[in-house]
PDB file of C-alpha atoms in Angstrom:
ATOM      1  CA  PRO D 154      -2.280 -10.954  10.053  1.00  0.00           C
ATOM      2  CA  ASP D 155       0.425  -8.900   8.354  1.00  0.00           C
ATOM      3  CA  GLU D 156       1.286 -12.148   6.222  1.00  0.00           C
ATOM      4  CA  GLU D 157      -0.625 -14.235   3.894  1.00  0.00           C
ATOM      5  CA  GLY D 158       0.781 -17.477   2.411  1.00  0.00           C
ATOM      6  CA  TYR D 159      -0.238 -19.321  -0.773  1.00  0.00           C
ATOM      7  CA  LEU D 160       0.202 -22.944  -1.504  1.00  0.00           C
ATOM      8  CA  VAL D 161       0.508 -23.439  -5.163  1.00  0.00           C
ATOM      9  CA  CYS D 162      -1.337 -26.390  -6.533  1.00  0.00           C
ATOM     10  CA  TYR D 163      -0.970 -27.849 -10.382  1.00  0.00           C
ATOM     11  CA  ARG D 164      -3.242 -30.578 -11.086  1.00  0.00           C
ATOM     12  CA  GLY D 165      -4.109 -31.573  -7.394  1.00  0.00           C
ATOM     13  CA  GLU D 166      -0.332 -31.395  -6.664  1.00  0.00           C
ATOM     14  CA  ALA D 167       1.351 -28.970  -4.163  1.00  0.00           C
ATOM     15  CA  VAL D 168       3.945 -27.448  -6.502  1.00  0.00           C
ATOM     16  CA  GLY D 169       5.243 -24.061  -4.566  1.00  0.00           C
ATOM     17  CA  TRP D 170       4.453 -21.414  -2.431  1.00  0.00           C
ATOM     18  CA  PHE D 171       4.101 -17.718  -2.529  1.00  0.00           C
ATOM     19  CA  ALA D 172       3.912 -15.201   0.594  1.00  0.00           C
ATOM     20  CA  VAL D 173       3.468 -11.476   1.288  1.00  0.00           C
ATOM     21  CA  ASN D 174       3.988  -9.318   4.103  1.00  0.00           C
ATOM     22  CA  GLY D 175       3.441  -5.807   5.382  1.00  0.00           C
ATOM     23  CA  LEU D 176      -0.252  -5.948   5.362  1.00  0.00           C
ATOM     24  CA  LEU D 177      -0.899  -4.040   8.431  1.00  0.00           C
ATOM     25  CA  THR D 178       1.668  -1.564   7.760  1.00  0.00           C
ATOM     26  CA  GLU D 179       1.036   1.863   7.300  1.00  0.00           C
ATOM     27  CA  GLY D 180       0.975   2.924   3.456  1.00  0.00           C
ATOM     28  CA  ASP D 181      -0.099   0.855   0.565  1.00  0.00           C
ATOM     29  CA  GLU D 182       3.233  -1.062  -0.148  1.00  0.00           C
ATOM     30  CA  VAL D 183       3.666  -4.893   0.751  1.00  0.00           C
ATOM     31  CA  PHE D 184       6.548  -7.274   0.243  1.00  0.00           C
ATOM     32  CA  LEU D 185       6.575 -10.489  -1.791  1.00  0.00           C
ATOM     33  CA  LYS D 186       8.604 -12.378   0.586  1.00  0.00           C
ATOM     34  CA  MET D 187       8.597 -15.730  -0.977  1.00  0.00           C
ATOM     35  CA  ALA D 188       7.942 -17.089  -4.584  1.00  0.00           C
ATOM     36  CA  VAL D 189       9.134 -20.688  -4.749  1.00  0.00           C
ATOM     37  CA  LEU D 190       8.164 -23.390  -7.479  1.00  0.00           C
ATOM     38  CA  LEU D 191       9.509 -26.915  -7.196  1.00  0.00           C
ATOM     39  CA  PRO D 192      12.291 -27.439  -9.953  1.00  0.00           C
ATOM     40  CA  ALA D 193       9.950 -29.517 -12.288  1.00  0.00           C
ATOM     41  CA  TYR D 194       7.560 -26.734 -12.624  1.00  0.00           C
ATOM     42  CA  GLN D 195       9.762 -24.052 -13.469  1.00  0.00           C
ATOM     43  CA  ASN D 196       9.721 -22.306 -16.905  1.00  0.00           C
ATOM     44  CA  ARG D 197       6.297 -23.511 -17.668  1.00  0.00           C
ATOM     45  CA  GLY D 198       4.329 -20.290 -17.158  1.00  0.00           C
ATOM     46  CA  ILE D 199       2.913 -21.333 -13.532  1.00  0.00           C
ATOM     47  CA  GLY D 200       5.125 -18.577 -11.556  1.00  0.00           C
ATOM     48  CA  SER D 201       3.844 -15.844 -13.743  1.00  0.00           C
ATOM     49  CA  ALA D 202       0.240 -17.111 -13.545  1.00  0.00           C
ATOM     50  CA  VAL D 203       0.126 -17.164  -9.966  1.00  0.00           C
ATOM     51  CA  LEU D 204       2.133 -13.994  -9.707  1.00  0.00           C
ATOM     52  CA  ARG D 205      -0.518 -12.071 -11.808  1.00  0.00           C
ATOM     53  CA  GLU D 206      -3.291 -13.670  -9.920  1.00  0.00           C
ATOM     54  CA  LEU D 207      -1.733 -12.515  -6.864  1.00  0.00           C
ATOM     55  CA  LEU D 208      -1.020  -9.010  -8.019  1.00  0.00           C
ATOM     56  CA  GLY D 209      -4.825  -9.055  -8.740  1.00  0.00           C
ATOM     57  CA  LYS D 210      -5.729  -9.732  -5.381  1.00  0.00           C
ATOM     58  CA  LEU D 211      -3.403  -7.109  -3.971  1.00  0.00           C
ATOM     59  CA  GLN D 212      -4.815  -4.394  -6.212  1.00  0.00           C
ATOM     60  CA  GLY D 213      -8.341  -5.254  -5.293  1.00  0.00           C
ATOM     61  CA  ARG D 214      -7.341  -4.506  -1.681  1.00  0.00           C
ATOM     62  CA  GLY D 215      -6.427  -1.290  -2.426  1.00  0.00           C
ATOM     63  CA  ILE D 216      -2.232  -1.954  -2.413  1.00  0.00           C
ATOM     64  CA  GLY D 217      -0.401   0.494  -4.599  1.00  0.00           C
ATOM     65  CA  MET D 218       2.983  -1.247  -4.493  1.00  0.00           C
ATOM     66  CA  VAL D 219       4.370  -4.460  -4.446  1.00  0.00           C
ATOM     67  CA  GLN D 220       8.380  -4.968  -3.673  1.00  0.00           C
ATOM     68  CA  LEU D 221      10.559  -7.862  -3.600  1.00  0.00           C
ATOM     69  CA  PHE D 222      14.375  -8.894  -3.065  1.00  0.00           C
ATOM     70  CA  THR D 223      16.045 -11.286  -5.273  1.00  0.00           C
ATOM     71  CA  ASP D 224      19.650 -12.363  -6.222  1.00  0.00           C
ATOM     72  CA  ARG D 225      21.149  -9.941  -8.670  1.00  0.00           C
ATOM     73  CA  ASP D 226      22.258 -13.173 -10.840  1.00  0.00           C
ATOM     74  CA  ASN D 227      18.727 -15.076 -10.694  1.00  0.00           C
ATOM     75  CA  LYS D 228      18.061 -14.478 -14.049  1.00  0.00           C
ATOM     76  CA  PRO D 229      15.082 -16.859 -14.557  1.00  0.00           C
ATOM     77  CA  ALA D 230      13.539 -15.121 -11.233  1.00  0.00           C
ATOM     78  CA  ARG D 231      13.887 -11.852 -12.816  1.00  0.00           C
ATOM     79  CA  ARG D 232      12.726 -12.834 -16.209  1.00  0.00           C
ATOM     80  CA  CYS D 233       9.457 -13.974 -14.528  1.00  0.00           C
ATOM     81  CA  TYR D 234       8.995 -10.849 -12.220  1.00  0.00           C
ATOM     82  CA  GLU D 235       9.970  -8.437 -15.427  1.00  0.00           C
ATOM     83  CA  LYS D 236       7.439 -10.350 -17.567  1.00  0.00           C
ATOM     84  CA  CYS D 237       4.899  -9.596 -14.813  1.00  0.00           C
ATOM     85  CA  GLY D 238       5.395  -5.795 -14.976  1.00  0.00           C
ATOM     86  CA  PHE D 239       8.165  -5.492 -12.011  1.00  0.00           C
ATOM     87  CA  ARG D 240      11.169  -3.367 -12.587  1.00  0.00           C
ATOM     88  CA  VAL D 241      14.616  -3.133 -10.863  1.00  0.00           C
ATOM     89  CA  ALA D 242      14.602   0.091  -8.326  1.00  0.00           C
ATOM     90  CA  GLU D 243      17.972  -0.660  -7.152  1.00  0.00           C
ATOM     91  CA  THR D 244      20.758  -2.899  -6.554  1.00  0.00           C
ATOM     92  CA  VAL D 245      22.070  -3.779  -3.152  1.00  0.00           C
ATOM     93  CA  VAL D 246      24.661  -5.855  -1.469  1.00  0.00           C
ATOM     94  CA  GLN D 247      23.299  -7.811   1.470  1.00  0.00           C
ATOM     95  CA  LYS D 248      25.345  -9.155   3.934  1.00  0.00           C
ATOM     96  CA  LEU D 249      23.919 -12.799   4.929  1.00  0.00           C
ATOM     97  CA  SER D 250      24.081 -13.785   8.673  1.00  0.00           C
ATOM     98  CA  ASP D 251      26.965 -16.253   7.488  1.00  0.00           C
ATOM     99  CA  GLY D 252      28.889 -12.985   6.668  1.00  0.00           C
ATOM    100  CA  ARG D 253      28.778 -13.621   2.917  1.00  0.00           C
ATOM    101  CA  LYS D 254      27.822 -10.548   0.810  1.00  0.00           C
ATOM    102  CA  VAL D 255      25.425 -11.452  -1.997  1.00  0.00           C
ATOM    103  CA  PRO D 256      24.435  -8.765  -4.711  1.00  0.00           C
ATOM    104  CA  ARG D 257      20.596  -8.390  -4.998  1.00  0.00           C
ATOM    105  CA  VAL D 258      18.024  -6.401  -6.821  1.00  0.00           C
ATOM    106  CA  ARG D 259      15.201  -4.567  -5.148  1.00  0.00           C
ATOM    107  CA  MET D 260      12.170  -4.729  -7.678  1.00  0.00           C
ATOM    108  CA  GLU D 261       8.883  -3.049  -7.567  1.00  0.00           C
ATOM    109  CA  TYR D 262       5.485  -3.327  -9.212  1.00  0.00           C
ATOM    110  CA  ILE D 263       3.730   0.052  -9.102  1.00  0.00           C
ATOM    111  CA  PHE D 264      -0.184  -0.452  -9.907  1.00  0.00           C
ATOM    112  CA  ALA D 265      -1.444   2.049 -12.405  1.00  0.00           C
ATOM    113  CA  GLY D 266      -4.271   4.507 -11.231  1.00  0.00           C
TER     114      GLY D 266
END
């Protein structure tokens, strides 16, 4: 119940998956933990359309902020998030389970009002 996933379909075909978690935590903040589209469906406006729809649903539920992490160098994803109103809140280095260190950014979308 703390997470919701959304299968993204385009013309009857499953082309991606978005997911949020933190729905049951105290406060009004959730995390976008997954936003993935098949490569053939990227850069066509589908991701931003899905993200805007998801943001509208979350706002309707009283959520005040959505956060996410993405690789600092993932420019296409960052452009999509920024186009939808997300802003970089901080830059961090995350250590992965295999020991690699990856520069990432934490982005926030804060609902007005």
